[in-house]
Amino acid sequence: HTTHHTTHNPTGAMLPEFGRAADGAELGVAANHLGHFQLARHLAPGLEAAAAAGRDARVVVVSSSLHRHAAKRLGSIGFEAASKELCDLEGDPETYYLFENYAKTKLMNVLFAMAFAKRHPKLAVLSAHPGFVYTSVTRHLPRYVPLAHSLAVPFVLFFQKLPGAGSNSTVHALLEPLFCARSIKGRS
């Protein structure tokens, strides 16, 4: 019988319009990144204590392969400009674009996992991509997007996973013995 001390930080939402959370952060950044950041930060002392007691303690941050799109785009604008954009949690309503913003928040998640792993080397910190999963992530988009998506389900399911299958990579990251902190030694 093995006890796992884990936190799973799931993905968020695609928001068609710019908005702000109560703290001033752009809503997509708040939903897709800041909440996960705060949860992991808040749970870190307990996870560290579990790790110090010899237990397996992990943080799994769910991201998306779309983070590569943001990395490529930000890589093309130079380090200083990219750093400034990644650190800008408030966003700009004039330059807000749904897919660019979603991809940027997924890159923020990957970078967070890497930084958290360096700061907490006794924890196993992983970033998982669930794949192309049929979820309600598009629920906030204009009605025609979810409608078209649901009409295309019989065809899309050839390429898209159902939510149960979409959780496989995350559950694997949470439970696979090879991903324990002793094995990955502070790497994300």
Short mmCIF file of C-alpha atoms in Angstrom, two decimals:
data_model
loop_
_atom_site.label_atom_id
_atom_site.label_comp_id
_atom_site.label_asym_id
_atom_site.label_seq_id
_atom_site.Cartn_x
_atom_site.Cartn_y
_atom_site.Cartn_z
CA HIS A 1 0.00 0.00 0.00
CA THR A 2 1.55 3.28 -1.16
CA THR A 3 0.40 6.71 -0.08
CA HIS A 4 0.76 9.47 -2.63
CA HIS A 5 0.89 13.14 -1.73
CA THR A 6 0.03 14.95 -4.91
CA THR A 7 -1.57 17.99 -6.41
CA HIS A 8 -3.04 17.98 -9.86
CA ASN A 9 -3.38 21.38 -11.50
CA PRO A 10 -5.79 20.95 -14.41
CA THR A 11 -6.24 23.07 -17.48
CA GLY A 12 -8.67 25.98 -17.66
CA ALA A 13 -10.74 27.74 -20.29
CA MET A 14 -10.55 29.49 -23.65
CA LEU A 15 -12.13 32.91 -23.28
CA PRO A 16 -13.28 34.70 -26.44
CA GLU A 17 -13.12 38.18 -24.98
CA PHE A 18 -10.68 40.06 -22.81
CA GLY A 19 -11.69 40.34 -19.18
CA ARG A 20 -10.16 40.99 -15.79
CA ALA A 21 -10.30 39.03 -12.56
CA ALA A 22 -10.93 40.86 -9.29
CA ASP A 23 -7.17 41.15 -8.67
CA GLY A 24 -6.58 42.83 -12.05
CA ALA A 25 -5.13 39.81 -13.86
CA GLU A 26 -6.43 38.97 -17.31
CA LEU A 27 -9.13 36.30 -16.89
CA GLY A 28 -7.45 33.65 -19.06
CA VAL A 29 -4.17 34.03 -17.18
CA ALA A 30 -6.06 33.84 -13.87
CA ALA A 31 -8.06 30.73 -14.87
CA ASN A 32 -5.33 28.84 -16.71
CA HIS A 33 -2.23 29.74 -14.74
CA LEU A 34 -2.47 31.85 -11.59
CA GLY A 35 -4.92 29.56 -9.81
CA HIS A 36 -2.63 26.57 -10.42
CA PHE A 37 0.40 28.59 -9.35
CA GLN A 38 -1.27 29.65 -6.11
CA LEU A 39 -2.55 26.14 -5.34
CA ALA A 40 0.88 24.55 -5.80
CA ARG A 41 2.56 27.33 -3.83
CA HIS A 42 0.06 26.94 -0.99
CA LEU A 43 0.43 23.13 -0.87
CA ALA A 44 4.24 23.15 -1.23
CA PRO A 45 5.04 23.10 2.53
CA GLY A 46 2.85 20.02 3.09
CA LEU A 47 4.26 18.29 0.02
CA GLU A 48 7.80 19.14 1.17
CA ALA A 49 7.04 17.68 4.62
CA ALA A 50 5.71 14.49 3.01
CA ALA A 51 8.85 14.25 0.87
CA ALA A 52 11.08 14.84 3.91
CA ALA A 53 9.28 11.94 5.61
CA GLY A 54 10.23 9.72 2.68
CA ARG A 55 6.89 9.79 0.91
CA ASP A 56 6.37 10.32 -2.80
CA ALA A 57 5.19 13.92 -3.29
CA ARG A 58 4.31 15.26 -6.73
CA VAL A 59 2.89 18.27 -8.51
CA VAL A 60 1.39 17.64 -11.94
CA VAL A 61 0.65 20.74 -14.01
CA VAL A 62 -1.63 20.08 -16.97
CA SER A 63 -0.57 22.08 -19.98
CA SER A 64 -1.07 21.69 -23.71
CA SER A 65 1.10 21.12 -26.73
CA LEU A 66 -0.09 24.60 -27.73
CA HIS A 67 2.63 25.90 -25.41
CA ARG A 68 5.01 25.24 -28.34
CA HIS A 69 3.08 27.74 -30.47
CA ALA A 70 3.58 30.42 -27.82
CA ALA A 71 7.24 29.51 -27.37
CA LYS A 72 7.85 29.79 -31.12
CA ARG A 73 6.03 33.13 -31.36
CA LEU A 74 7.74 34.56 -28.27
CA GLY A 75 11.10 33.21 -29.45
CA SER A 76 10.74 35.29 -32.59
CA ILE A 77 10.31 38.60 -30.73
CA GLY A 78 13.48 38.46 -28.63
CA PHE A 79 14.22 37.61 -25.04
CA GLU A 80 13.38 40.97 -23.44
CA ALA A 81 10.07 41.39 -25.25
CA ALA A 82 9.11 37.76 -24.58
CA SER A 83 10.02 38.07 -20.89
CA LYS A 84 7.98 41.25 -20.61
CA GLU A 85 4.96 39.60 -22.24
CA LEU A 86 5.17 36.49 -20.06
CA CYS A 87 5.42 38.62 -16.91
CA ASP A 88 2.48 40.81 -17.91
CA LEU A 89 -0.38 39.21 -16.03
CA GLU A 90 -2.83 42.02 -16.77
CA GLY A 91 -2.75 41.74 -20.56
CA ASP A 92 -3.90 44.30 -23.08
CA PRO A 93 -7.47 44.36 -24.41
CA GLU A 94 -6.20 45.90 -27.67
CA THR A 95 -3.90 42.98 -28.48
CA TYR A 96 -5.93 40.14 -26.91
CA TYR A 97 -6.36 37.15 -29.19
CA LEU A 98 -8.01 34.00 -27.86
CA PHE A 99 -5.70 31.28 -29.16
CA GLU A 100 -2.49 33.28 -28.65
CA ASN A 101 -3.50 33.99 -25.06
CA TYR A 102 -4.48 30.39 -24.35
CA ALA A 103 -1.16 29.15 -25.79
CA LYS A 104 0.74 31.71 -23.70
CA THR A 105 -0.95 30.53 -20.50
CA LYS A 106 -0.03 26.94 -21.34
CA LEU A 107 3.61 28.04 -21.82
CA MET A 108 3.38 29.80 -18.45
CA ASN A 109 2.33 26.44 -16.96
CA VAL A 110 5.30 24.60 -18.47
CA LEU A 111 7.75 27.29 -17.34
CA PHE A 112 6.17 27.27 -13.88
CA ALA A 113 6.61 23.49 -13.62
CA MET A 114 10.28 23.84 -14.55
CA ALA A 115 10.88 26.65 -12.03
CA PHE A 116 8.90 24.90 -9.28
CA ALA A 117 10.96 21.73 -9.80
CA LYS A 118 14.18 23.71 -9.33
CA ARG A 119 12.86 25.38 -6.18
CA HIS A 120 11.52 22.12 -4.73
CA PRO A 121 13.98 19.38 -5.73
CA LYS A 122 12.51 16.90 -3.22
CA LEU A 123 9.21 16.97 -5.10
CA ALA A 124 8.44 15.37 -8.44
CA VAL A 125 7.11 18.21 -10.59
CA LEU A 126 5.75 17.24 -13.97
CA SER A 127 3.92 18.96 -16.79
CA ALA A 128 1.49 16.73 -18.68
CA HIS A 129 -0.22 17.18 -22.03
CA PRO A 130 -3.51 15.27 -22.07
CA GLY A 131 -3.80 15.25 -25.86
CA PHE A 132 -6.68 16.46 -28.01
CA VAL A 133 -9.57 15.82 -25.62
CA TYR A 134 -13.29 16.38 -26.16
CA THR A 135 -14.10 18.65 -23.21
CA SER A 136 -16.02 21.82 -22.55
CA VAL A 137 -12.91 24.01 -22.92
CA THR A 138 -14.72 25.86 -25.74
CA ARG A 139 -17.82 26.53 -23.63
CA HIS A 140 -17.16 30.28 -23.52
CA LEU A 141 -16.63 30.66 -27.25
CA PRO A 142 -19.33 31.96 -29.62
CA ARG A 143 -22.23 29.47 -29.87
CA TYR A 144 -21.30 28.31 -33.37
CA VAL A 145 -17.94 26.90 -32.17
CA PRO A 146 -19.32 24.43 -29.58
CA LEU A 147 -22.27 23.68 -31.89
CA ALA A 148 -19.98 22.88 -34.82
CA HIS A 149 -17.79 20.88 -32.46
CA SER A 150 -20.72 18.79 -31.19
CA LEU A 151 -22.04 18.21 -34.75
CA ALA A 152 -18.61 17.01 -35.78
CA VAL A 153 -18.26 14.62 -32.81
CA PRO A 154 -18.74 11.40 -34.81
CA PHE A 155 -15.85 12.43 -37.05
CA VAL A 156 -13.76 14.29 -34.49
CA LEU A 157 -13.67 11.31 -32.14
CA PHE A 158 -11.38 9.58 -34.62
CA PHE A 159 -8.80 12.21 -33.59
CA GLN A 160 -10.03 13.34 -30.21
CA LYS A 161 -10.04 11.50 -26.90
CA LEU A 162 -13.00 11.30 -24.57
CA PRO A 163 -12.33 12.86 -21.14
CA GLY A 164 -11.65 9.52 -19.43
CA ALA A 165 -8.89 8.72 -21.93
CA GLY A 166 -7.69 12.31 -21.76
CA SER A 167 -6.93 11.89 -18.08
CA ASN A 168 -4.58 8.95 -18.72
CA SER A 169 -1.42 11.04 -19.09
CA THR A 170 -2.18 12.98 -15.92
CA VAL A 171 -2.99 9.87 -13.86
CA HIS A 172 0.16 8.25 -15.25
CA ALA A 173 2.21 11.29 -14.17
CA LEU A 174 0.61 11.16 -10.73
CA LEU A 175 1.11 7.45 -10.10
CA GLU A 176 3.97 6.06 -12.22
CA PRO A 177 6.78 4.99 -9.84
CA LEU A 178 9.44 6.05 -12.37
CA PHE A 179 8.29 9.65 -11.99
CA CYS A 180 8.99 9.86 -8.26
CA ALA A 181 11.23 12.69 -7.05
CA ARG A 182 14.13 10.31 -6.38
CA SER A 183 14.07 9.32 -10.06
CA ILE A 184 13.73 12.72 -11.68
CA LYS A 185 15.92 14.64 -9.19
CA GLY A 186 14.56 18.20 -9.47
CA ARG A 187 13.94 18.11 -13.20
CA SER A 188 10.52 18.84 -14.65
#
